[in-house]
PDB file of C-alpha atoms in Angstrom:
ATOM      1  CA  MET A 298      93.338 -48.751   7.917  1.00 85.00           C
ATOM      2  CA  GLU A 299      91.283 -47.055  10.378  1.00 94.00           C
ATOM      3  CA  VAL A 300      88.580 -48.527  12.449  1.00 96.00           C
ATOM      4  CA  ILE A 301      85.850 -46.124  14.059  1.00 97.00           C
ATOM      5  CA  VAL A 302      83.525 -47.681  16.971  1.00 97.00           C
ATOM      6  CA  ALA A 303      80.439 -45.515  17.472  1.00 97.00           C
ATOM      7  CA  GLU A 304      80.563 -43.961  20.939  1.00 95.00           C
ATOM      8  CA  HIS A 305      76.828 -44.943  21.552  1.00 92.00           C
ATOM      9  CA  ALA A 306      76.971 -48.576  20.298  1.00 94.00           C
ATOM     10  CA  GLY A 307      75.467 -51.111  22.693  1.00 93.00           C
ATOM     11  CA  PHE A 308      73.122 -51.353  25.460  1.00 93.00           C
ATOM     12  CA  CYS A 309      70.920 -48.094  26.056  1.00 91.00           C
ATOM     13  CA  PHE A 310      69.901 -47.246  29.706  1.00 89.00           C
ATOM     14  CA  GLY A 311      66.448 -49.183  29.395  1.00 90.00           C
ATOM     15  CA  VAL A 312      68.080 -52.439  28.151  1.00 92.00           C
ATOM     16  CA  THR A 313      70.714 -52.283  30.851  1.00 93.00           C
ATOM     17  CA  LYS A 314      68.012 -51.668  33.445  1.00 92.00           C
ATOM     18  CA  ALA A 315      66.034 -54.961  32.205  1.00 94.00           C
ATOM     19  CA  VAL A 316      69.003 -57.190  31.555  1.00 95.00           C
ATOM     20  CA  ASP A 317      70.470 -56.228  35.127  1.00 96.00           C
ATOM     21  CA  THR A 318      67.368 -56.937  36.763  1.00 96.00           C
ATOM     22  CA  VAL A 319      66.938 -60.393  35.334  1.00 97.00           C
ATOM     23  CA  TYR A 320      70.561 -61.151  36.548  1.00 97.00           C
ATOM     24  CA  GLU A 321      69.936 -59.442  39.802  1.00 97.00           C
ATOM     25  CA  GLN A 322      67.103 -62.123  40.458  1.00 96.00           C
ATOM     26  CA  ILE A 323      69.670 -64.871  39.349  1.00 96.00           C
ATOM     27  CA  ALA A 324      72.107 -63.668  41.903  1.00 97.00           C
ATOM     28  CA  LYS A 325      69.512 -63.793  44.778  1.00 94.00           C
ATOM     29  CA  LYS A 326      68.696 -67.244  44.043  1.00 92.00           C
ATOM     30  CA  SER A 327      71.897 -68.475  43.959  1.00 93.00           C
ATOM     31  CA  ASP A 328      72.553 -66.743  47.230  1.00 94.00           C
ATOM     32  CA  GLY A 329      69.934 -68.744  48.624  1.00 90.00           C
ATOM     33  CA  GLU A 330      66.790 -66.193  48.537  1.00 89.00           C
ATOM     34  CA  ASN A 331      63.417 -67.654  47.830  1.00 84.00           C
ATOM     35  CA  VAL A 332      63.011 -66.025  44.623  1.00 87.00           C
ATOM     36  CA  GLY A 333      61.471 -69.080  42.907  1.00 88.00           C
ATOM     37  CA  ASN A 334      61.474 -69.776  39.326  1.00 91.00           C
ATOM     38  CA  ILE A 335      62.483 -66.824  37.381  1.00 95.00           C
ATOM     39  CA  TYR A 336      60.497 -65.794  34.118  1.00 96.00           C
ATOM     40  CA  THR A 337      60.415 -63.053  31.496  1.00 96.00           C
ATOM     41  CA  TYR A 338      57.163 -62.205  29.596  1.00 93.00           C
ATOM     42  CA  GLY A 339      58.842 -62.664  26.093  1.00 90.00           C
ATOM     43  CA  PRO A 340      62.696 -62.435  25.423  1.00 91.00           C
ATOM     44  CA  ILE A 341      64.007 -59.562  27.919  1.00 92.00           C
ATOM     45  CA  ILE A 342      65.493 -57.929  24.951  1.00 88.00           C
ATOM     46  CA  HIS A 343      65.851 -58.738  21.024  1.00 85.00           C
ATOM     47  CA  ASN A 344      69.384 -60.326  21.441  1.00 87.00           C
ATOM     48  CA  GLU A 345      69.630 -64.189  21.106  1.00 88.00           C
ATOM     49  CA  THR A 346      72.756 -64.360  22.795  1.00 89.00           C
ATOM     50  CA  VAL A 347      71.851 -62.664  26.087  1.00 91.00           C
ATOM     51  CA  VAL A 348      68.366 -64.531  26.195  1.00 93.00           C
ATOM     52  CA  SER A 349      70.362 -67.882  25.498  1.00 94.00           C
ATOM     53  CA  ASP A 350      72.757 -67.241  28.518  1.00 95.00           C
ATOM     54  CA  LEU A 351      69.819 -66.217  30.808  1.00 96.00           C
ATOM     55  CA  GLU A 352      67.974 -69.464  29.507  1.00 96.00           C
ATOM     56  CA  LYS A 353      71.300 -71.598  30.671  1.00 97.00           C
ATOM     57  CA  LYS A 354      71.140 -69.810  34.051  1.00 97.00           C
ATOM     58  CA  GLY A 355      67.239 -71.096  34.671  1.00 96.00           C
ATOM     59  CA  VAL A 356      65.378 -68.585  33.306  1.00 97.00           C
ATOM     60  CA  SER A 357      62.268 -69.186  31.379  1.00 95.00           C
ATOM     61  CA  VAL A 358      60.638 -67.196  28.616  1.00 95.00           C
ATOM     62  CA  ILE A 359      56.769 -67.156  28.674  1.00 95.00           C
ATOM     63  CA  GLU A 360      56.172 -66.514  25.012  1.00 89.00           C
ATOM     64  CA  SER A 361      52.045 -66.025  24.827  1.00 91.00           C
ATOM     65  CA  ILE A 362      49.117 -64.982  26.713  1.00 91.00           C
ATOM     66  CA  GLU A 363      48.056 -68.885  26.588  1.00 93.00           C
ATOM     67  CA  ASP A 364      51.306 -69.970  28.206  1.00 92.00           C
ATOM     68  CA  LEU A 365      50.783 -67.255  30.988  1.00 91.00           C
ATOM     69  CA  LYS A 366      47.315 -68.144  31.792  1.00 89.00           C
ATOM     70  CA  SER A 367      48.475 -72.063  32.222  1.00 90.00           C
ATOM     71  CA  LEU A 368      51.321 -71.076  34.560  1.00 87.00           C
ATOM     72  CA  ALA A 369      49.086 -69.134  36.453  1.00 83.00           C
ATOM     73  CA  GLY A 370      46.817 -71.894  36.704  1.00 84.00           C
ATOM     74  CA  GLU A 371      49.498 -74.584  37.566  1.00 83.00           C
ATOM     75  CA  LEU A 372      50.984 -72.045  40.159  1.00 78.00           C
ATOM     76  CA  GLU A 373      47.454 -71.621  41.712  1.00 78.00           C
ATOM     77  CA  GLU A 374      46.732 -75.373  41.950  1.00 80.00           C
ATOM     78  CA  LYS A 375      50.051 -76.029  43.582  1.00 75.00           C
ATOM     79  CA  ARG A 376      49.088 -73.345  46.439  1.00 72.00           C
ATOM     80  CA  LYS A 377      45.789 -75.051  47.185  1.00 75.00           C
ATOM     81  CA  ILE A 378      47.348 -78.694  47.395  1.00 75.00           C
ATOM     82  CA  GLY A 379      50.440 -77.209  49.206  1.00 64.00           C
ATOM     83  CA  SER A 380      53.952 -77.677  47.605  1.00 55.00           C
ATOM     84  CA  SER A 381      56.744 -79.430  49.562  1.00 53.00           C
ATOM     85  CA  ASP A 382      58.910 -77.234  47.284  1.00 54.00           C
ATOM     86  CA  GLU A 383      58.385 -73.612  47.671  1.00 51.00           C
ATOM     87  CA  ASP A 384      60.278 -72.656  44.669  1.00 47.00           C
ATOM     88  CA  LYS A 385      57.757 -74.577  42.653  1.00 50.00           C
ATOM     89  CA  ALA A 386      54.939 -72.703  44.385  1.00 50.00           C
ATOM     90  CA  LYS A 387      56.532 -69.322  44.063  1.00 73.00           C
ATOM     91  CA  GLY A 388      58.287 -67.457  41.315  1.00 87.00           C
ATOM     92  CA  THR A 389      59.328 -63.981  39.625  1.00 93.00           C
ATOM     93  CA  ILE A 390      58.388 -62.608  36.444  1.00 95.00           C
ATOM     94  CA  VAL A 391      60.287 -59.533  34.783  1.00 96.00           C
ATOM     95  CA  ILE A 392      58.559 -57.400  32.195  1.00 94.00           C
ATOM     96  CA  ARG A 393      60.724 -56.847  29.413  1.00 90.00           C
ATOM     97  CA  SER A 394      62.024 -53.685  28.391  1.00 89.00           C
ATOM     98  CA  HIS A 395      59.452 -53.308  25.299  1.00 91.00           C
ATOM     99  CA  GLY A 396      56.437 -53.614  27.669  1.00 94.00           C
ATOM    100  CA  VAL A 397      53.261 -55.460  27.369  1.00 95.00           C
ATOM    101  CA  THR A 398      49.711 -54.849  26.877  1.00 96.00           C
ATOM    102  CA  ARG A 399      47.309 -53.788  29.326  1.00 95.00           C
ATOM    103  CA  GLU A 400      45.641 -57.305  29.107  1.00 94.00           C
ATOM    104  CA  VAL A 401      48.942 -58.995  29.858  1.00 94.00           C
ATOM    105  CA  GLN A 402      50.192 -56.597  32.540  1.00 93.00           C
ATOM    106  CA  GLU A 403      46.428 -57.454  34.272  1.00 92.00           C
ATOM    107  CA  LEU A 404      46.955 -61.174  33.661  1.00 91.00           C
ATOM    108  CA  ILE A 405      50.826 -61.065  35.143  1.00 92.00           C
ATOM    109  CA  GLU A 406      49.225 -59.476  38.285  1.00 88.00           C
ATOM    110  CA  LYS A 407      46.949 -61.822  38.885  1.00 84.00           C
ATOM    111  CA  THR A 408      49.278 -65.045  38.717  1.00 85.00           C
ATOM    112  CA  GLY A 409      50.516 -64.309  42.318  1.00 83.00           C
ATOM    113  CA  LEU A 410      54.318 -63.956  41.085  1.00 89.00           C
ATOM    114  CA  GLU A 411      56.382 -61.662  42.493  1.00 91.00           C
ATOM    115  CA  VAL A 412      56.355 -58.821  39.335  1.00 93.00           C
ATOM    116  CA  ILE A 413      59.235 -56.571  38.578  1.00 95.00           C
ATOM    117  CA  ASP A 414      58.364 -54.227  35.830  1.00 94.00           C
ATOM    118  CA  ALA A 415      61.551 -53.241  33.795  1.00 94.00           C
ATOM    119  CA  THR A 416      59.459 -51.643  31.177  1.00 94.00           C
ATOM    120  CA  CYS A 417      62.045 -48.926  29.590  1.00 92.00           C
ATOM    121  CA  PRO A 418      60.574 -45.297  31.056  1.00 92.00           C
ATOM    122  CA  PHE A 419      60.681 -43.871  27.567  1.00 94.00           C
ATOM    123  CA  VAL A 420      57.958 -46.825  26.673  1.00 96.00           C
ATOM    124  CA  LYS A 421      55.916 -46.159  29.862  1.00 96.00           C
ATOM    125  CA  ARG A 422      55.779 -42.324  28.845  1.00 96.00           C
ATOM    126  CA  ILE A 423      54.181 -43.428  25.685  1.00 98.00           C
ATOM    127  CA  HIS A 424      51.537 -45.400  27.648  1.00 98.00           C
ATOM    128  CA  LYS A 425      50.806 -42.351  29.616  1.00 98.00           C
ATOM    129  CA  VAL A 426      50.523 -40.159  26.472  1.00 98.00           C
ATOM    130  CA  VAL A 427      48.333 -42.023  24.174  1.00 98.00           C
ATOM    131  CA  LEU A 428      46.044 -42.929  27.269  1.00 98.00           C
ATOM    132  CA  GLU A 429      45.850 -39.151  28.236  1.00 98.00           C
ATOM    133  CA  GLU A 430      44.961 -37.973  24.973  1.00 98.00           C
ATOM    134  CA  SER A 431      42.822 -40.477  23.878  1.00 98.00           C
ATOM    135  CA  ASN A 432      40.518 -39.959  26.961  1.00 98.00           C
ATOM    136  CA  LYS A 433      40.359 -36.302  25.803  1.00 97.00           C
ATOM    137  CA  GLY A 434      38.985 -37.719  22.536  1.00 97.00           C
ATOM    138  CA  ALA A 435      42.007 -37.547  20.394  1.00 98.00           C
ATOM    139  CA  SER A 436      42.339 -40.609  17.716  1.00 98.00           C
ATOM    140  CA  ILE A 437      45.875 -41.657  18.248  1.00 98.00           C
ATOM    141  CA  ILE A 438      48.412 -42.566  15.206  1.00 98.00           C
ATOM    142  CA  VAL A 439      51.170 -44.546  16.086  1.00 98.00           C
ATOM    143  CA  VAL A 440      54.061 -44.372  13.765  1.00 98.00           C
ATOM    144  CA  GLY A 441      55.821 -47.750  13.996  1.00 97.00           C
ATOM    145  CA  SER A 442      55.750 -51.448  13.131  1.00 95.00           C
ATOM    146  CA  ALA A 443      52.253 -53.038  13.963  1.00 96.00           C
ATOM    147  CA  ASN A 444      53.335 -56.457  15.154  1.00 94.00           C
ATOM    148  CA  HIS A 445      56.420 -55.204  17.360  1.00 94.00           C
ATOM    149  CA  PRO A 446      55.571 -55.822  20.986  1.00 94.00           C
ATOM    150  CA  GLU A 447      56.054 -52.066  21.897  1.00 96.00           C
ATOM    151  CA  VAL A 448      53.803 -51.158  19.473  1.00 98.00           C
ATOM    152  CA  GLU A 449      51.290 -53.594  20.541  1.00 97.00           C
ATOM    153  CA  GLY A 450      51.964 -52.471  24.056  1.00 97.00           C
ATOM    154  CA  ILE A 451      51.299 -48.636  23.037  1.00 98.00           C
ATOM    155  CA  VAL A 452      47.935 -49.606  21.057  1.00 98.00           C
ATOM    156  CA  SER A 453      46.516 -51.502  24.193  1.00 98.00           C
ATOM    157  CA  TYR A 454      46.664 -48.064  26.071  1.00 98.00           C
ATOM    158  CA  VAL A 455      44.330 -46.163  23.703  1.00 98.00           C
ATOM    159  CA  ASN A 456      40.660 -45.686  24.704  1.00 98.00           C
ATOM    160  CA  GLY A 457      39.265 -44.990  21.264  1.00 96.00           C
ATOM    161  CA  LYS A 458      40.577 -45.285  17.738  1.00 97.00           C
ATOM    162  CA  VAL A 459      44.124 -46.025  16.978  1.00 98.00           C
ATOM    163  CA  PHE A 460      46.049 -46.328  13.733  1.00 98.00           C
ATOM    164  CA  VAL A 461      49.693 -47.742  13.176  1.00 98.00           C
ATOM    165  CA  ILE A 462      51.446 -46.289  10.314  1.00 97.00           C
ATOM    166  CA  ASP A 463      54.646 -47.851   9.348  1.00 96.00           C
ATOM    167  CA  GLY A 464      56.032 -44.462   7.195  1.00 96.00           C
ATOM    168  CA  PRO A 465      55.824 -42.112   4.851  1.00 97.00           C
ATOM    169  CA  GLU A 466      54.035 -44.211   2.261  1.00 96.00           C
ATOM    170  CA  SER A 467      51.110 -45.227   4.549  1.00 96.00           C
ATOM    171  CA  ALA A 468      50.777 -41.890   5.572  1.00 98.00           C
ATOM    172  CA  GLU A 469      50.165 -40.837   1.765  1.00 97.00           C
ATOM    173  CA  LYS A 470      47.243 -43.439   1.732  1.00 97.00           C
ATOM    174  CA  PHE A 471      45.841 -42.377   4.849  1.00 97.00           C
ATOM    175  CA  SER A 472      42.143 -41.253   4.432  1.00 96.00           C
ATOM    176  CA  GLU A 473      40.315 -40.570   7.639  1.00 96.00           C
ATOM    177  CA  ASN A 474      37.996 -37.870   8.971  1.00 96.00           C
ATOM    178  CA  LYS A 475      40.188 -34.422   8.726  1.00 95.00           C
ATOM    179  CA  GLU A 476      37.805 -32.767  11.338  1.00 94.00           C
ATOM    180  CA  THR A 477      39.034 -35.354  13.907  1.00 96.00           C
ATOM    181  CA  ASN A 478      41.919 -34.207  16.411  1.00 98.00           C
ATOM    182  CA  TYR A 479      44.680 -36.706  16.092  1.00 98.00           C
ATOM    183  CA  THR A 480      47.737 -37.042  18.470  1.00 98.00           C
ATOM    184  CA  VAL A 481      50.943 -38.571  16.938  1.00 98.00           C
ATOM    185  CA  VAL A 482      53.298 -40.514  18.502  1.00 98.00           C
ATOM    186  CA  ALA A 483      56.468 -42.829  17.515  1.00 98.00           C
ATOM    187  CA  GLN A 484      57.913 -46.348  18.461  1.00 97.00           C
ATOM    188  CA  THR A 485      60.832 -45.317  20.656  1.00 95.00           C
ATOM    189  CA  THR A 486      63.352 -46.962  18.096  1.00 92.00           C
ATOM    190  CA  PHE A 487      61.681 -45.479  14.896  1.00 93.00           C
ATOM    191  CA  ASN A 488      63.748 -43.685  12.165  1.00 91.00           C
ATOM    192  CA  LYS A 489      63.823 -40.034  13.154  1.00 91.00           C
ATOM    193  CA  LYS A 490      64.102 -38.574   9.545  1.00 92.00           C
ATOM    194  CA  LYS A 491      61.176 -40.812   8.492  1.00 94.00           C
ATOM    195  CA  PHE A 492      59.084 -39.840  11.669  1.00 96.00           C
ATOM    196  CA  GLN A 493      59.717 -36.198  10.363  1.00 96.00           C
ATOM    197  CA  GLU A 494      58.794 -36.926   7.003  1.00 97.00           C
ATOM    198  CA  THR A 495      55.359 -38.875   7.951  1.00 98.00           C
ATOM    199  CA  VAL A 496      54.564 -36.029  10.163  1.00 97.00           C
ATOM    200  CA  GLU A 497      54.903 -33.615   7.356  1.00 97.00           C
ATOM    201  CA  ILE A 498      52.637 -35.436   4.956  1.00 98.00           C
ATOM    202  CA  PHE A 499      49.643 -35.542   7.639  1.00 98.00           C
ATOM    203  CA  LYS A 500      50.241 -31.763   7.875  1.00 97.00           C
ATOM    204  CA  ASN A 501      50.201 -31.130   4.142  1.00 97.00           C
ATOM    205  CA  ASN A 502      47.558 -33.277   3.580  1.00 97.00           C
ATOM    206  CA  GLY A 503      45.131 -30.919   6.022  1.00 97.00           C
ATOM    207  CA  TYR A 504      45.263 -33.359   9.239  1.00 97.00           C
ATOM    208  CA  ASN A 505      44.693 -31.354  12.707  1.00 96.00           C
ATOM    209  CA  ILE A 506      47.683 -33.300  14.492  1.00 97.00           C
ATOM    210  CA  ASN A 507      49.239 -33.018  17.825  1.00 98.00           C
ATOM    211  CA  ILE A 508      52.767 -34.124  17.600  1.00 97.00           C
ATOM    212  CA  VAL A 509      54.627 -35.903  20.364  1.00 97.00           C
ATOM    213  CA  ASN A 510      58.085 -36.707  19.477  1.00 92.00           C
ATOM    214  CA  THR A 511      58.387 -40.217  21.517  1.00 97.00           C
ATOM    215  CA  ILE A 512      61.951 -41.119  20.213  1.00 95.00           C
ATOM    216  CA  CYS A 513      64.241 -41.684  22.660  1.00 92.00           C
ATOM    217  CA  ASN A 514      67.525 -39.894  23.118  1.00 88.00           C
ATOM    218  CA  ALA A 515      69.451 -43.074  22.857  1.00 87.00           C
ATOM    219  CA  THR A 516      67.720 -43.698  19.554  1.00 90.00           C
ATOM    220  CA  ASP A 517      68.344 -40.296  18.414  1.00 90.00           C
ATOM    221  CA  GLU A 518      72.173 -40.484  19.023  1.00 92.00           C
ATOM    222  CA  ARG A 519      72.612 -43.821  17.824  1.00 93.00           C
ATOM    223  CA  GLN A 520      70.955 -42.816  14.667  1.00 94.00           C
ATOM    224  CA  THR A 521      72.580 -39.418  14.376  1.00 95.00           C
ATOM    225  CA  GLU A 522      76.283 -41.097  14.999  1.00 97.00           C
ATOM    226  CA  ALA A 523      75.818 -43.942  12.794  1.00 97.00           C
ATOM    227  CA  GLU A 524      74.803 -41.614   9.745  1.00 97.00           C
ATOM    228  CA  GLU A 525      77.921 -39.670  10.398  1.00 98.00           C
ATOM    229  CA  ILE A 526      80.311 -42.489  10.715  1.00 98.00           C
ATOM    230  CA  ALA A 527      78.850 -44.258   7.545  1.00 98.00           C
ATOM    231  CA  SER A 528      78.829 -41.142   5.594  1.00 98.00           C
ATOM    232  CA  ARG A 529      82.846 -41.339   5.552  1.00 97.00           C
ATOM    233  CA  ALA A 530      83.215 -45.121   6.000  1.00 97.00           C
ATOM    234  CA  ASP A 531      84.360 -47.206   2.969  1.00 96.00           C
ATOM    235  CA  ALA A 532      82.552 -50.319   5.068  1.00 96.00           C
ATOM    236  CA  MET A 533      80.365 -50.308   7.852  1.00 97.00           C
ATOM    237  CA  ILE A 534      79.369 -53.055  10.229  1.00 98.00           C
ATOM    238  CA  VAL A 535      76.081 -53.107  12.152  1.00 98.00           C
ATOM    239  CA  ILE A 536      75.835 -55.298  15.191  1.00 97.00           C
ATOM    240  CA  GLY A 537      72.352 -56.321  16.653  1.00 95.00           C
ATOM    241  CA  GLY A 538      69.917 -58.990  16.798  1.00 90.00           C
ATOM    242  CA  ALA A 539      67.811 -60.400  14.031  1.00 87.00           C
ATOM    243  CA  HIS A 540      64.774 -59.171  15.464  1.00 86.00           C
ATOM    244  CA  SER A 541      65.747 -56.052  16.916  1.00 90.00           C
ATOM    245  CA  SER A 542      63.951 -52.980  15.408  1.00 88.00           C
ATOM    246  CA  ASN A 543      66.410 -50.487  16.378  1.00 91.00           C
ATOM    247  CA  SER A 544      69.441 -52.308  14.984  1.00 94.00           C
ATOM    248  CA  ARG A 545      67.519 -52.458  11.649  1.00 93.00           C
ATOM    249  CA  LYS A 546      67.123 -49.030  11.511  1.00 93.00           C
ATOM    250  CA  LEU A 547      70.506 -48.588  12.100  1.00 96.00           C
ATOM    251  CA  TYR A 548      71.397 -50.662   8.992  1.00 96.00           C
ATOM    252  CA  GLU A 549      68.893 -48.812   6.827  1.00 95.00           C
ATOM    253  CA  ILE A 550      70.395 -45.467   7.884  1.00 96.00           C
ATOM    254  CA  CYS A 551      74.052 -46.697   7.358  1.00 97.00           C
ATOM    255  CA  LYS A 552      73.169 -48.491   4.057  1.00 97.00           C
ATOM    256  CA  GLU A 553      71.941 -45.159   2.479  1.00 96.00           C
ATOM    257  CA  LYS A 554      75.102 -43.676   3.462  1.00 97.00           C
ATOM    258  CA  CYS A 555      77.783 -46.674   2.712  1.00 96.00           C
ATOM    259  CA  ALA A 556      76.875 -49.399   0.088  1.00 94.00           C
ATOM    260  CA  ASP A 557      79.355 -51.782   1.574  1.00 94.00           C
ATOM    261  CA  THR A 558      77.294 -52.072   5.008  1.00 96.00           C
ATOM    262  CA  TYR A 559      77.072 -55.259   6.677  1.00 97.00           C
ATOM    263  CA  PHE A 560      74.714 -56.390   9.443  1.00 97.00           C
ATOM    264  CA  ILE A 561      75.601 -58.902  11.906  1.00 96.00           C
ATOM    265  CA  GLN A 562      74.316 -60.648  14.948  1.00 94.00           C
ATOM    266  CA  THR A 563      78.080 -61.809  16.468  1.00 94.00           C
ATOM    267  CA  LEU A 564      81.475 -62.100  14.890  1.00 95.00           C
ATOM    268  CA  GLU A 565      80.524 -65.580  13.480  1.00 94.00           C
ATOM    269  CA  ASP A 566      78.328 -64.062  11.110  1.00 95.00           C
ATOM    270  CA  LEU A 567      81.090 -61.392   9.790  1.00 95.00           C
ATOM    271  CA  HIS A 568      82.253 -62.079   6.172  1.00 91.00           C
ATOM    272  CA  LEU A 569      83.744 -58.865   4.706  1.00 89.00           C
ATOM    273  CA  ASN A 570      84.350 -58.902   1.221  1.00 83.00           C
ATOM    274  CA  LEU A 571      86.376 -55.585   0.775  1.00 81.00           C
ATOM    275  CA  THR A 572      87.654 -54.537  -2.565  1.00 73.00           C
ATOM    276  CA  GLY A 573      89.224 -51.287  -3.688  1.00 76.00           C
ATOM    277  CA  ASN A 574      91.218 -48.947  -1.384  1.00 84.00           C
ATOM    278  CA  VAL A 575      89.472 -49.456   2.107  1.00 89.00           C
ATOM    279  CA  LYS A 576      90.899 -46.501   4.372  1.00 93.00           C
ATOM    280  CA  LEU A 577      88.207 -46.748   6.920  1.00 96.00           C
ATOM    281  CA  ILE A 578      85.878 -49.153   8.586  1.00 97.00           C
ATOM    282  CA  GLY A 579      82.870 -48.286  11.078  1.00 98.00           C
ATOM    283  CA  ILE A 580      81.453 -50.272  13.701  1.00 98.00           C
ATOM    284  CA  THR A 581      78.161 -49.401  15.243  1.00 98.00           C
ATOM    285  CA  ALA A 582      75.521 -51.590  17.035  1.00 97.00           C
ATOM    286  CA  GLY A 583      71.781 -51.608  18.376  1.00 94.00           C
ATOM    287  CA  ALA A 584      70.877 -50.814  21.859  1.00 92.00           C
ATOM    288  CA  SER A 585      70.259 -54.427  22.754  1.00 89.00           C
ATOM    289  CA  THR A 586      73.861 -55.668  21.548  1.00 94.00           C
ATOM    290  CA  PRO A 587      76.312 -56.562  24.408  1.00 94.00           C
ATOM    291  CA  LYS A 588      79.672 -54.745  24.660  1.00 94.00           C
ATOM    292  CA  ASN A 589      81.796 -58.053  24.375  1.00 94.00           C
ATOM    293  CA  ILE A 590      80.120 -58.899  21.059  1.00 95.00           C
ATOM    294  CA  ILE A 591      81.078 -55.225  19.933  1.00 97.00           C
ATOM    295  CA  GLU A 592      84.425 -55.674  21.313  1.00 96.00           C
ATOM    296  CA  GLU A 593      85.277 -58.940  19.604  1.00 96.00           C
ATOM    297  CA  VAL A 594      84.079 -57.738  16.014  1.00 97.00           C
ATOM    298  CA  GLN A 595      86.288 -54.490  17.000  1.00 96.00           C
ATOM    299  CA  ASN A 596      89.392 -56.662  17.680  1.00 96.00           C
ATOM    300  CA  TYR A 597      89.034 -58.907  14.826  1.00 95.00           C
ATOM    301  CA  VAL A 598      88.788 -55.867  12.312  1.00 95.00           C
ATOM    302  CA  ARG A 599      91.698 -54.449  13.878  1.00 93.00           C
ATOM    303  CA  THR A 600      93.780 -57.331  13.635  1.00 92.00           C
ATOM    304  CA  ASN A 601      92.906 -58.812  10.288  1.00 88.00           C
ATOM    305  CA  PHE A 602      92.433 -55.707   8.053  1.00 83.00           C
TER     306      PHE A 602
END
């Protein structure tokens, strides 16, 4: 049996930068540097294995604005009264690869913590685009998942009207003023083909749209490669976090081409039920999947099938 592993499976540039940043802070603290307690706002990436390892090494995840405000208050109080333990009065917070909203960004900067911004550069670019375009008077259409932290951050940078569309079906139902100028952007991990279909619907329905393709190169490469492998494979394995948007998109793409597609987080989740004459198994992984998990799955499949 042949096993093919996608060349572009695993950590992308933005995720690598974010994760490495947190581990660098852990190393500094271990070496005696006074970085204080280490925090991330939200999970640094959508991968439970990585987040769990960071927590074991002392990294705390701030889950909400309320938690952030509470932490800021505690730190301010300690500074006022003077703390015998400097580490408790100081601290470092790393902004996750998905980025945060403007409100959260401002709150973080007021905490007095050392702030390290590990937001993916592709996400930063979208913030800039929607801010500039909305300041020019354009309404913004974001193609993506409304409740995803990346999209929430993008929306917060719009000064004016903003609409979140989750794909072609929502675009068909879109009913707004056709005299308005619209700028259309996409969540960085959105399905490229669905984005193109969505844009075509807006055009065909007579909307005046300015399209800015903000799907990142890493996403495009992964999706194209996954589709190509899945179209030849008898079975396909997609490795990614349960809450990882880009991993879910890979699964959807592979499932369309290969009915026998499995979505797993780690090797423990893999229960291959292969029937018939299986000659080729393909493996790909989302941008937040560590290399060691991909290798474990690959070695298991090569050894046992």
